[in-house]
XYZ file of C-alpha atoms in Angstrom:
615
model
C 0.000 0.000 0.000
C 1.447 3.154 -0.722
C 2.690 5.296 2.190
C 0.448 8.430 0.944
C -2.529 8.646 2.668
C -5.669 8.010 0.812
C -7.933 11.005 -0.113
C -5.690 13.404 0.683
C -6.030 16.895 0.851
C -5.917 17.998 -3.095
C -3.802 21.161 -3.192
C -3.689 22.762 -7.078
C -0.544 21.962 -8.978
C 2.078 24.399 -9.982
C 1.898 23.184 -13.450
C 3.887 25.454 -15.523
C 1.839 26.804 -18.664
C 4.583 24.611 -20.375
C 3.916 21.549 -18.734
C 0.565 22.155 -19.943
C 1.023 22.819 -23.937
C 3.307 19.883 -23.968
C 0.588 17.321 -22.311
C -2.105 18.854 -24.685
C 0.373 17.258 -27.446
C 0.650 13.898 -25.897
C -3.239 13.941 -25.665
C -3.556 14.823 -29.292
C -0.923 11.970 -29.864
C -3.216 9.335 -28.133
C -6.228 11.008 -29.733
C -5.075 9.624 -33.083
C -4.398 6.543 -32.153
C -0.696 7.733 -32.126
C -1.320 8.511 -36.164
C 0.060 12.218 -35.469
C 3.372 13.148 -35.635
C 4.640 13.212 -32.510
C 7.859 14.475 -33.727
C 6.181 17.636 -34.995
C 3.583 17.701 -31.836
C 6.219 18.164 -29.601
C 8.529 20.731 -31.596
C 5.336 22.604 -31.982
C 5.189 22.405 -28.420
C 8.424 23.431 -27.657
C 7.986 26.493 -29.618
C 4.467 27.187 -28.583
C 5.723 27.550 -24.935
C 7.985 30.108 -25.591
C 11.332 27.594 -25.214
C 14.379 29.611 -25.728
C 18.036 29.501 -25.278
C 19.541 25.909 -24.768
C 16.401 24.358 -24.419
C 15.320 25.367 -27.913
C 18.588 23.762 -28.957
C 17.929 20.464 -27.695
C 14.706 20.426 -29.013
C 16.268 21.828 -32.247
C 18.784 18.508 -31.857
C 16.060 16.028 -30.664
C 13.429 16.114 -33.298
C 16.150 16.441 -35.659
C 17.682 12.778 -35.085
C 14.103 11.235 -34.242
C 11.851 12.362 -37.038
C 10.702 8.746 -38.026
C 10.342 5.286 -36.575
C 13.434 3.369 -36.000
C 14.513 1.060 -39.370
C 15.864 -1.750 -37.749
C 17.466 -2.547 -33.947
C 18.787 0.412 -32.306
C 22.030 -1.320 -32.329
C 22.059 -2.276 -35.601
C 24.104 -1.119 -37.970
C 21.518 0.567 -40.372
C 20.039 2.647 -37.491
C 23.495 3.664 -36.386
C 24.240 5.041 -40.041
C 20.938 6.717 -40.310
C 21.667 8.524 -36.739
C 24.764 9.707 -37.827
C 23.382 10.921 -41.131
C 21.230 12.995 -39.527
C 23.504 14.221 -37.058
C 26.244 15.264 -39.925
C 22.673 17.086 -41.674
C 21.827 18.792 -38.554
C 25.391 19.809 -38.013
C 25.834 21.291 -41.757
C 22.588 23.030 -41.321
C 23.733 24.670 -38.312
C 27.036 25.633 -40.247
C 25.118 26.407 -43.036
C 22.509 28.937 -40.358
C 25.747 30.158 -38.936
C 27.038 31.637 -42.541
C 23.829 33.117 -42.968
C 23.913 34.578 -39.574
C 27.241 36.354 -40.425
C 26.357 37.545 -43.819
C 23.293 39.237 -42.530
C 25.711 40.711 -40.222
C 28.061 42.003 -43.031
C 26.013 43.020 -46.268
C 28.117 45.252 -47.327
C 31.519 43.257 -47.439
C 29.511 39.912 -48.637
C 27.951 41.159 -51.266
C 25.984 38.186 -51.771
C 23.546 40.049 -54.339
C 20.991 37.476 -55.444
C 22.886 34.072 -56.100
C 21.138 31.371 -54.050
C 22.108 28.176 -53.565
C 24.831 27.355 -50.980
C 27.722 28.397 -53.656
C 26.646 31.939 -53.179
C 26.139 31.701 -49.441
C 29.888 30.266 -49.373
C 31.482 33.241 -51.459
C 29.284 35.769 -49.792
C 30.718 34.168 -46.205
C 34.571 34.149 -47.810
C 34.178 37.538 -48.825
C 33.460 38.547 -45.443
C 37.066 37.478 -44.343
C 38.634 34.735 -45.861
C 41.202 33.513 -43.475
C 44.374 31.214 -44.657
C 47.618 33.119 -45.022
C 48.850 29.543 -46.419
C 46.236 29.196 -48.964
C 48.169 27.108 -51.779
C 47.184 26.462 -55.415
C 44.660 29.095 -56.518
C 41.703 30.749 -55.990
C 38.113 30.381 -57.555
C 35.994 33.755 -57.638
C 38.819 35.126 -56.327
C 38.519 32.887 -52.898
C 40.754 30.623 -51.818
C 40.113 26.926 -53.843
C 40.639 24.300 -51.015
C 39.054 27.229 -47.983
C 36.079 27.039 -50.713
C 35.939 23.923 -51.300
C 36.332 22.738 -47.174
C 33.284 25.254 -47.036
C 30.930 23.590 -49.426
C 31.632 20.194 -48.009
C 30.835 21.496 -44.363
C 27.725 23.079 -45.748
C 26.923 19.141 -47.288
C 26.823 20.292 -50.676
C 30.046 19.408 -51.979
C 28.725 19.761 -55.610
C 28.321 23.296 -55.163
C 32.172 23.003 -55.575
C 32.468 21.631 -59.067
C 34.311 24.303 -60.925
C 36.780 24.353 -57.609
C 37.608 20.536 -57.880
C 38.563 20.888 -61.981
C 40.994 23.384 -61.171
C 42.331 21.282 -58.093
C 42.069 18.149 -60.461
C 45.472 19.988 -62.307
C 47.766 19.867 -59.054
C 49.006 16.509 -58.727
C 50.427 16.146 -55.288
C 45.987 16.076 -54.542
C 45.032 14.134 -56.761
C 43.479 11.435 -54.521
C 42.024 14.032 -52.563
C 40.090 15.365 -55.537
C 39.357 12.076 -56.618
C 37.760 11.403 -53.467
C 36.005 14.660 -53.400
C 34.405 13.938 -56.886
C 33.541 10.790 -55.792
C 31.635 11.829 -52.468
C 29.849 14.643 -54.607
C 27.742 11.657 -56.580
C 28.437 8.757 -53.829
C 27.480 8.467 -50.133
C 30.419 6.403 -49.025
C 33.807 6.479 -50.115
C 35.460 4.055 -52.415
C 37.363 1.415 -50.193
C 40.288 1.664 -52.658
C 40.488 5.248 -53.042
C 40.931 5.409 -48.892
C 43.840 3.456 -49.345
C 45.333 5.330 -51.735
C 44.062 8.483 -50.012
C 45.850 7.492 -46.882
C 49.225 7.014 -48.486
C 48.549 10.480 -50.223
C 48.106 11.849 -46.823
C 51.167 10.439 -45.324
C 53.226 11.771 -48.512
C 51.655 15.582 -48.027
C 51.999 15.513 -44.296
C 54.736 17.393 -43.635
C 54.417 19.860 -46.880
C 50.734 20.713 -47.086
C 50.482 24.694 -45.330
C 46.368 24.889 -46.592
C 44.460 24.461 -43.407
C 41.863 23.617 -45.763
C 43.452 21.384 -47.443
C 44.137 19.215 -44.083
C 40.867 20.253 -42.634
C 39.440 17.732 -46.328
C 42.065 15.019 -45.505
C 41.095 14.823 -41.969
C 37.455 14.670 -42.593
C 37.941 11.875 -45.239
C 40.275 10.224 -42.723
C 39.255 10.907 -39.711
C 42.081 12.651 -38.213
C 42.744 15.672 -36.117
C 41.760 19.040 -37.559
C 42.407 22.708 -36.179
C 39.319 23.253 -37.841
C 37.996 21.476 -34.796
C 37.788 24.706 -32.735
C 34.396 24.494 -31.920
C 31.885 21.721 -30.217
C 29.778 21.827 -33.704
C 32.834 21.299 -35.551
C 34.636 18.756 -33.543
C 31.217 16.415 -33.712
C 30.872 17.076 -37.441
C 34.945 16.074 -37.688
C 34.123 12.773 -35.997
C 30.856 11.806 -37.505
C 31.441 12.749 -41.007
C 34.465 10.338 -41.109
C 31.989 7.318 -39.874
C 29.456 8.580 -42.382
C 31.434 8.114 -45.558
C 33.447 5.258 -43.925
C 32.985 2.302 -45.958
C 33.886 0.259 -43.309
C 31.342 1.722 -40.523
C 30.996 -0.287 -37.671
C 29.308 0.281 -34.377
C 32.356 -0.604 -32.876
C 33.276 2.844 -34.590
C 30.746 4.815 -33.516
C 30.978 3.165 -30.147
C 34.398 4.582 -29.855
C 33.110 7.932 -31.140
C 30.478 7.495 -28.116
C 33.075 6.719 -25.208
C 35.050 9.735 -26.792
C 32.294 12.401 -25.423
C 30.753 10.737 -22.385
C 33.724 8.580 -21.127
C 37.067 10.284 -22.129
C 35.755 13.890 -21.407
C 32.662 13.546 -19.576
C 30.566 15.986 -17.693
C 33.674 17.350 -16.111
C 34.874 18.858 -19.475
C 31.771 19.678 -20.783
C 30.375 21.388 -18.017
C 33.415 22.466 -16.402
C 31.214 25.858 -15.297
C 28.376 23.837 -13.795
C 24.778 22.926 -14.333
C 24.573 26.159 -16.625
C 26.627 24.531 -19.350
C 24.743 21.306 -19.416
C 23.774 22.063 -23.113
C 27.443 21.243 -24.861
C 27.072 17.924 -22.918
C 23.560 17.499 -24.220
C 24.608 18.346 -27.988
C 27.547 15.847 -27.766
C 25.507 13.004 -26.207
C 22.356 13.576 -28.392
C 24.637 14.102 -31.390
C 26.687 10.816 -30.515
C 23.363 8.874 -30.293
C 23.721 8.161 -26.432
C 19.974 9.517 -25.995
C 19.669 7.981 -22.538
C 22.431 9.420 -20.827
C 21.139 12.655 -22.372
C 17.772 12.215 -21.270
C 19.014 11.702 -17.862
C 21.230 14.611 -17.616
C 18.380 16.497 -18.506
C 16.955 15.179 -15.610
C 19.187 16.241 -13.303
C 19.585 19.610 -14.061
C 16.421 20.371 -13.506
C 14.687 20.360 -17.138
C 12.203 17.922 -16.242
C 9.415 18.420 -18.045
C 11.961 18.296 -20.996
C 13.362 15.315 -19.861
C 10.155 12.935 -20.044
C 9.228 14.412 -23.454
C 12.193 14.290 -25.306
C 12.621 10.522 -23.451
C 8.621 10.268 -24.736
C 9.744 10.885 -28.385
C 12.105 8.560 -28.134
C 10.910 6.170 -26.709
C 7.704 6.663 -29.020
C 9.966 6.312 -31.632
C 11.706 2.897 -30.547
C 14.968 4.770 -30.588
C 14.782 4.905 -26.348
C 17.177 1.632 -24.846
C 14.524 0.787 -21.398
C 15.230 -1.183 -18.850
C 13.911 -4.208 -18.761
C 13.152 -3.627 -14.725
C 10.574 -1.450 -14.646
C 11.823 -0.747 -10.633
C 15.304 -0.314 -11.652
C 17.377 3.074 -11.746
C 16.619 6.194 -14.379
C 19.683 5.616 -15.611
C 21.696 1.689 -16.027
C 24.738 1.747 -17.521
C 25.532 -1.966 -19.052
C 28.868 -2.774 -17.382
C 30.294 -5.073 -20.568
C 29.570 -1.841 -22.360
C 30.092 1.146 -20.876
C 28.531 3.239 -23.761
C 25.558 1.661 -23.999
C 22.754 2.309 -21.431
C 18.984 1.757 -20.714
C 16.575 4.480 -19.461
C 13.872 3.150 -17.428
C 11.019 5.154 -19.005
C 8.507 4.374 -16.366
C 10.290 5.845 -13.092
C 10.826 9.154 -15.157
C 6.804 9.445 -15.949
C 5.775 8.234 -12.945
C 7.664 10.473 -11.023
C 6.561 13.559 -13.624
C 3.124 12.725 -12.836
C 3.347 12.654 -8.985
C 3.031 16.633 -8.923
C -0.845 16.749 -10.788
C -1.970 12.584 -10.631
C -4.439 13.523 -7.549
C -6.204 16.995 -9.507
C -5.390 15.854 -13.186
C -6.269 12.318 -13.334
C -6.598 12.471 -16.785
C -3.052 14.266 -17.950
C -1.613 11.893 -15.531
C -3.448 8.778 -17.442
C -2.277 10.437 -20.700
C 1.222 10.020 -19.470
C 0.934 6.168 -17.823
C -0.697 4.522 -21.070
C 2.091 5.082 -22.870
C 3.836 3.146 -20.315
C 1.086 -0.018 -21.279
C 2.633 -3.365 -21.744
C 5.535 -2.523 -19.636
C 6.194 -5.060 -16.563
C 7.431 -5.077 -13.279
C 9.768 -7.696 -11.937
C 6.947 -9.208 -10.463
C 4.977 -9.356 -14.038
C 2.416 -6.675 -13.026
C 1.723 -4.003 -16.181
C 2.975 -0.906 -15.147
C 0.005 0.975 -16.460
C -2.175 -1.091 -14.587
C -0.333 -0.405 -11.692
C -0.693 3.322 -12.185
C -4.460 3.337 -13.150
C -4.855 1.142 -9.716
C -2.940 4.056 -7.828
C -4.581 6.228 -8.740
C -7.941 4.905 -7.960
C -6.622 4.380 -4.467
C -5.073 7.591 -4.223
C -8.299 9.877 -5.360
C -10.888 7.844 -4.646
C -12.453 8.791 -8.267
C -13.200 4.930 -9.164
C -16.276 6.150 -11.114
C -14.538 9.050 -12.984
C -11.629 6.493 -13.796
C -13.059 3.201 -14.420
C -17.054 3.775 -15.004
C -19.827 3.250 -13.075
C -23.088 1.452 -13.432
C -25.778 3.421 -15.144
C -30.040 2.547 -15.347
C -29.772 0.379 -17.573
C -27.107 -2.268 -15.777
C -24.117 -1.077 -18.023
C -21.091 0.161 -17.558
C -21.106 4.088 -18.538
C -17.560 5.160 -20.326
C -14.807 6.811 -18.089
C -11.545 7.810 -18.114
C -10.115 4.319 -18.745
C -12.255 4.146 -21.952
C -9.825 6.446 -23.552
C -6.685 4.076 -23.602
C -8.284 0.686 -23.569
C -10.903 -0.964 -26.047
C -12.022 -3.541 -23.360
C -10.573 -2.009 -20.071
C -11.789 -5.278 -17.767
C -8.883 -6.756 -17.069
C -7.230 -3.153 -15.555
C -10.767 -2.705 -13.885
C -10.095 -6.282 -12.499
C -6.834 -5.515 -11.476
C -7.692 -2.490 -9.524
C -10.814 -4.579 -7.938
C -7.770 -7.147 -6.968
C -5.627 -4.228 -5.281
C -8.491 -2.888 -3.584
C -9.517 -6.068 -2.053
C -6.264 -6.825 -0.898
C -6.716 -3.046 0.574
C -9.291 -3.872 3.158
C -12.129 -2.107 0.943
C -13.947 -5.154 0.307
C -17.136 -3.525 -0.537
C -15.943 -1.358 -2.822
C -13.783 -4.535 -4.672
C -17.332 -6.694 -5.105
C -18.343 -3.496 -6.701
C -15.122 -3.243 -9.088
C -15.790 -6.698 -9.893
C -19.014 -6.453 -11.173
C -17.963 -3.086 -13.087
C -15.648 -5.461 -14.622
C -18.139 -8.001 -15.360
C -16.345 -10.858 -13.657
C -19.347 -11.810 -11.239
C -17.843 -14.915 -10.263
C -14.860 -12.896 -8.638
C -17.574 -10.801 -6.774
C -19.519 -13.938 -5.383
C -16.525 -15.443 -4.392
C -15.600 -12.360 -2.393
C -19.219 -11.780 -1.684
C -19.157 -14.912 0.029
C -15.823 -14.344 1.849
C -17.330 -11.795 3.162
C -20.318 -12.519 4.404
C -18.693 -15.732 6.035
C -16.313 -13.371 8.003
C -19.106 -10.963 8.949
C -21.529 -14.124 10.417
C -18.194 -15.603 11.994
C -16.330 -12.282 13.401
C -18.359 -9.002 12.684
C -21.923 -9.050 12.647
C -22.024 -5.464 12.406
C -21.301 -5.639 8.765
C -24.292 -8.016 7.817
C -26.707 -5.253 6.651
C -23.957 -3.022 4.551
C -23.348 -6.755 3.173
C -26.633 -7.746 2.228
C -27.388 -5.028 0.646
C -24.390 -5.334 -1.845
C -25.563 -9.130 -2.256
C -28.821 -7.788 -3.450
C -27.466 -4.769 -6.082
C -25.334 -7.878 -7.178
C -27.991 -10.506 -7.482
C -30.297 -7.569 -9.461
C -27.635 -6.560 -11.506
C -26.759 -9.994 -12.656
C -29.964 -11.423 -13.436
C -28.585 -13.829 -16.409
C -26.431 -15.647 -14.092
C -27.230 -19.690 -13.475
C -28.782 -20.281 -9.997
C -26.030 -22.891 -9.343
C -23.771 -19.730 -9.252
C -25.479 -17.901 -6.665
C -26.369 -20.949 -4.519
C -23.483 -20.510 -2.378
C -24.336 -16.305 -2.044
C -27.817 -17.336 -1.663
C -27.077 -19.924 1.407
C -25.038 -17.230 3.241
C -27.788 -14.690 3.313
C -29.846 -17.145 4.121
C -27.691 -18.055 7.008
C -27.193 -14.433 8.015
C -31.520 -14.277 8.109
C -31.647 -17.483 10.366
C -29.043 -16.401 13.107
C -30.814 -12.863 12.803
C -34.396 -15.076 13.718
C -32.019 -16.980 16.960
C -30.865 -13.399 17.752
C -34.338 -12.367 17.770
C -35.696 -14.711 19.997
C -37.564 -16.188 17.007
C -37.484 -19.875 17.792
C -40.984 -20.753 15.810
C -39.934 -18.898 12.628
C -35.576 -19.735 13.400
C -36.683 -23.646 13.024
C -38.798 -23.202 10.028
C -35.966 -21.218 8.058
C -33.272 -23.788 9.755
C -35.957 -27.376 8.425
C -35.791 -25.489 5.018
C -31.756 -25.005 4.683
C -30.829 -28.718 5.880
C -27.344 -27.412 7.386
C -28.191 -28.593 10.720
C -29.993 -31.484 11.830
C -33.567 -30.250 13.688
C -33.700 -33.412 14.960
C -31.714 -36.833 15.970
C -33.577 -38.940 12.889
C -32.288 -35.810 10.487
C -28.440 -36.309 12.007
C -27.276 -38.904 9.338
C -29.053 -37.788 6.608
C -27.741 -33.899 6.759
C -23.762 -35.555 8.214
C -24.298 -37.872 5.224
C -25.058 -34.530 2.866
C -22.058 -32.174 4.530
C -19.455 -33.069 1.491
C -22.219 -31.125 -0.745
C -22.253 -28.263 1.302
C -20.266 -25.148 -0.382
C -16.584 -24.643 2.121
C -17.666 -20.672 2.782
C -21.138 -22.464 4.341
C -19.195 -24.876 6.259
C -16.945 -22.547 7.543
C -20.148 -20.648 9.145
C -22.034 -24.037 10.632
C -20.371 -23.987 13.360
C -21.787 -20.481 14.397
C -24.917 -21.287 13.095
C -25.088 -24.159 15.488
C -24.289 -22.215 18.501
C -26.928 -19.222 17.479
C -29.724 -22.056 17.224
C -28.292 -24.094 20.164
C -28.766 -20.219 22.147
C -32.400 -19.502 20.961
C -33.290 -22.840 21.751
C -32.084 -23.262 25.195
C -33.477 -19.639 25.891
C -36.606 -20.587 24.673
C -36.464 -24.068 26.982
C -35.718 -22.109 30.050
C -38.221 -19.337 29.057
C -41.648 -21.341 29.437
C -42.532 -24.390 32.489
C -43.506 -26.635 29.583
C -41.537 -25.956 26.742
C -42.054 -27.775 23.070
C -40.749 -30.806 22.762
C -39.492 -29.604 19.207
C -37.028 -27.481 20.863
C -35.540 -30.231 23.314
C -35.273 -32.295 19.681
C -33.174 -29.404 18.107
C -30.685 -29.294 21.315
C -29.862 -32.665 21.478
C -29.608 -32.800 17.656
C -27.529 -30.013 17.507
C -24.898 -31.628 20.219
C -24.711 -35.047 18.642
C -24.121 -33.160 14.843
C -21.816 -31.049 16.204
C -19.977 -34.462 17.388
C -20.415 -36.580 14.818
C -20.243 -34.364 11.470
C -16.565 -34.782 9.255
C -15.536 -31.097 10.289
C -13.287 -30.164 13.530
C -15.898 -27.344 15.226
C -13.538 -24.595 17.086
C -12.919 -25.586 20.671
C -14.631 -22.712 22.124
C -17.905 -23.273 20.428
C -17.695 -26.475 21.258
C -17.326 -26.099 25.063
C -20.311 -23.556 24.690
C -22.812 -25.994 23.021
C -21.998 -28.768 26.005
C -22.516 -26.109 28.771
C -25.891 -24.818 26.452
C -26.915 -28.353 26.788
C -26.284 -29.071 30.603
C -27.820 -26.197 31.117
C -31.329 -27.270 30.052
C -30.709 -31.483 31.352
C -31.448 -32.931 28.209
């Protein structure tokens, strides 16, 4: 049971007006049967909300790696060359925004005019301030060839450097380069014999190439060290790019690519100035692919509410590694790989939902079905789970799972929204709430999830405990028999027999109580539990292995209830009936004889009933 008390005091929620615009998103998601984009939903959400600064970035870098469904295992090699295609085309869209930026800045010296296309943006950006005091062979437009060139291949259009690479292709000592260059304009991989050749190119011009340029292009192809490196956009492009046209990608590469951000340098380099900088370490995770550990640093520096949606998307998305423990930690790291690492999806919502599940039931529902078919160790479904809190938690059963209307059916609730046929949840939370003491309002569940034989059963428990232990309960008890005997009027008799016997039971030791002896006999001759007199005591001991186990358990007290009226109604009158001396002794020799151990107490009672009258 959880340790919050139930119905408590419902305080309003500090839901931000961003919390809010993002949840409307998720419900429009679900709406659609999860049709909608939820890529789109939740950029549109993002902006709606007025998210700016780094948080706009990592939106920005979120939706633009998990735009579509995942192709294939998330460890699989064609999912780990789609992730870093679309890292290397967010990060040469961001160069590409970044030229723009400064041209804006500096009409007059860029003099762009009107050519469009990324060749213009390129010259317009050179013109600005093109940089290389070692530029070597040539110039194009009057720009430096290889600067140019470097340019148009960090933009990702490479093409837009055609008339650059037929110059280039008359200086020999580059020849592979260019070769390579022409072939990555029209190819997306590079040729696995041109690499080889490249590399011994490389090794030749090491010493003697002065272009930056020129050894920012062999570096990319190669995957070396640049000084074109010099910022975190550029050092991730350096490093993905090389896997990217790598004809040999692995994720063994990539892997090493991975341990290079969040193993080798780590939060303590990228957020050497605190919590404030968590964004390079963000870009560099998300950009890597290592979503979880991104999610969770999220987490922890207090972006939340970004947190579970971006983890929502990608999880959504099948891009999200979860733990297969739905109890586990946020965050597992997989010790034989210290890369890889598993998000556990469900702590993060249900700890999201905490703040507004007791006033915002329905948000918090939104949130938990997506969570449906998840398990806990124990094999529960976490959504059930959830739905069953909840129920305990607000006490809104009827808002949540439905109640019955005039004509006997179920009306549609909350739970309608996320499940087709919700009677197994509504089962579940009948389950939890029987196990929670609230026994009436479990027979009730049980019938709302039209599992009657599940009520009767703990109908019957019931009523076996209230004759036995707590008599108080009888009436609140009968009446719940009767809604449930109404309600199910298409059920066999044979079903209720057992319901039926116990109410029954319940009416006779309320005649004994009464001092009813006339009318206690007539009701006890037509149930044939107990004997009324010694002729009947083989026949009904003969007939006790047909008698239902939650009416044996109550013979017993039946027995000492009739044993008490009669005696009292012996010792009320000079000449009592001889049908009540018939029904002592019967009841003493049953009680004996009968294949069912009577508790020792009731026992001894009987006996000193029965002395006390001589017979």
């Amino acid at each position: 049971v959880p340790a919050v008390g139930r119905y408590p005091t419902i305080l309003p929620t500090s839901s931000s007006r961003r919390d809010l615009v993002f949840a409307d998103r998720i419900r429009k998601y679900l709406r659609s049967k999860k049709k909608k984009d939820l890529n789109k939903l939740l950029l549109d959400a993002a902006k709606e909300s007025g998210t700016d600064g780094a948080l706009a970035g990592v939106w920005a870098e979120a939706t633009a790696l998990i735009d579509q469904k995942i192709p294939a295992d998330r460890d699989d090699a064609t999912t780990i060359s789609l992730l870093i295609e679309k890292a290397c085309l967010y990060l040469q869209r961001l160069f590409v925004e970044h030229m723009d930026a400064q041209v804006e800045r500096n009409l007059e010296r860029a003099q762009r005019g009107g050519v469009p296309g990324t060749r213009g943006l390129v010259e317009a950006f050179l013109k600005i301030g093109a940089d290389d005091p070692f530029a070597e062979d040539g110039t194009v437009a009057g720009l430096p060839v290889w600067e140019l060139t470097y340019h148009c291949l960090r933009a990702g259009d490479l093409a837009a450097a055609k008339d650059a690479l037929e110059l280039l292709a008359n200086f020999p000592q580059a020849a592979v380069l260019v070769s390579c260059l022409n072939h990555l304009s029209k190819e997306a991989k590079l040729d696995v014999e041109l690499k080889k050749k490249l590399k011994v190119e490389w090794r030749h011009n090491l010493n003697s190439a002065k272009d930056k340029y020129k050894r920012a292009l062999y570096a990319a192809l190669l995957g070396l060290d640049s000084n074109l490196s010099d910022s975190l956009e550029n050092w991730l492009w350096f490093k993905l790019y090389t896997l990217k046209i790598d004809p040999h990608m692995s994720p063994i590469l990539y892997a090493e690519v991975q341990k290079n951000v969040s193993i080798d340098y780590g939060e303590s380099y990228f957020m050497a100035g605190g919590k404030a900088e968590f964004h390079y370490y963000f870009t560099a995770l998300w950009l890597s692919g290592q979503f979880e550990r991104a999610i969770k640093l999220l987490f922890d520096c207090d972006h939340v509410s970004d947190a579970v949606h971006v983890a929502i998307l990608a999880y959504e998305m099948g891009y999200l590694r979860n733990t297969s423990d739905a109890a586990a930690e946020t965050l597992v790291v997989d010790s034989a790989q210290m890369t890889k690492c598993y998000c556990n999806i469900a702590r993060l919502l249900v700890s999201y939902t905490k703040e507004f599940e007791l006033d915002d039931v329905g948000r918090a529902l939104d949130y938990w079905s997506l969570l449906k078919g998840l398990k806990t160790p124990s094999g529960s479904d976490v959504f059930e789970m959830a739905v069953s809190r909840a129920v305990y938690l607000t006490g809104q059963a009827d808002d949540i799972l439905g109640s019955f209307g005039p004509d006997g059916k179920r009306t549609p609730a909350l739970i309608d929204e996320y499940l087709e046929d919700p009677s197994d949840i509504i089962c579940r939370v009948a389950h939890d709430t029987e196990l929670g003491g609230d026994a009436t309002q479990a027979v009730r569940l049980y019938m709302l999830a039209n599992t009657p034989l599940k009520a009767i059963e703990l109908l019957c428990s019931e009523l076996s405990d209230a004759i036995r232990v707590n008599r108080s309960r009888m009436n609140e008890l009968r009446r719940l028999a009767e809604d449930f005997v109404t309600a199910q009027r298409d059920l066999q008799a044979s079903v209720l027999s057992t319901l039926c016997i116990l109410l029954d039971v319940g009416i006779l030791i309320d005649l004994c109580e009464a001092g009813q002896p006339d009318k206690a006999l007539s009701v006890s001759q037509q149930l044939r539990l107990v004997p009324v007199d010694m002729d009947q005591v083989p026949v009904i001991v003969g007939e006790f292995h047909l008698v239902p186990q939650k009416v044996r358990e109550v013979i017993p007290d039946l027995c000492l209830s009739l044993m008490k009226c009669m005696v009292d109604a012996v010792q009320s009158v000079s000449n009592p009936p001889v049908k009540y001396i018939r029904q002592v002794k019967a009841i003493v020799v049953y009680a004996a004889t009968v294949n069912y151990k009577f508790p020792q107490h009731i026992t001894s009672k009987l006996l000193q009933l029965q002395a006390s009258v001589a017979v």
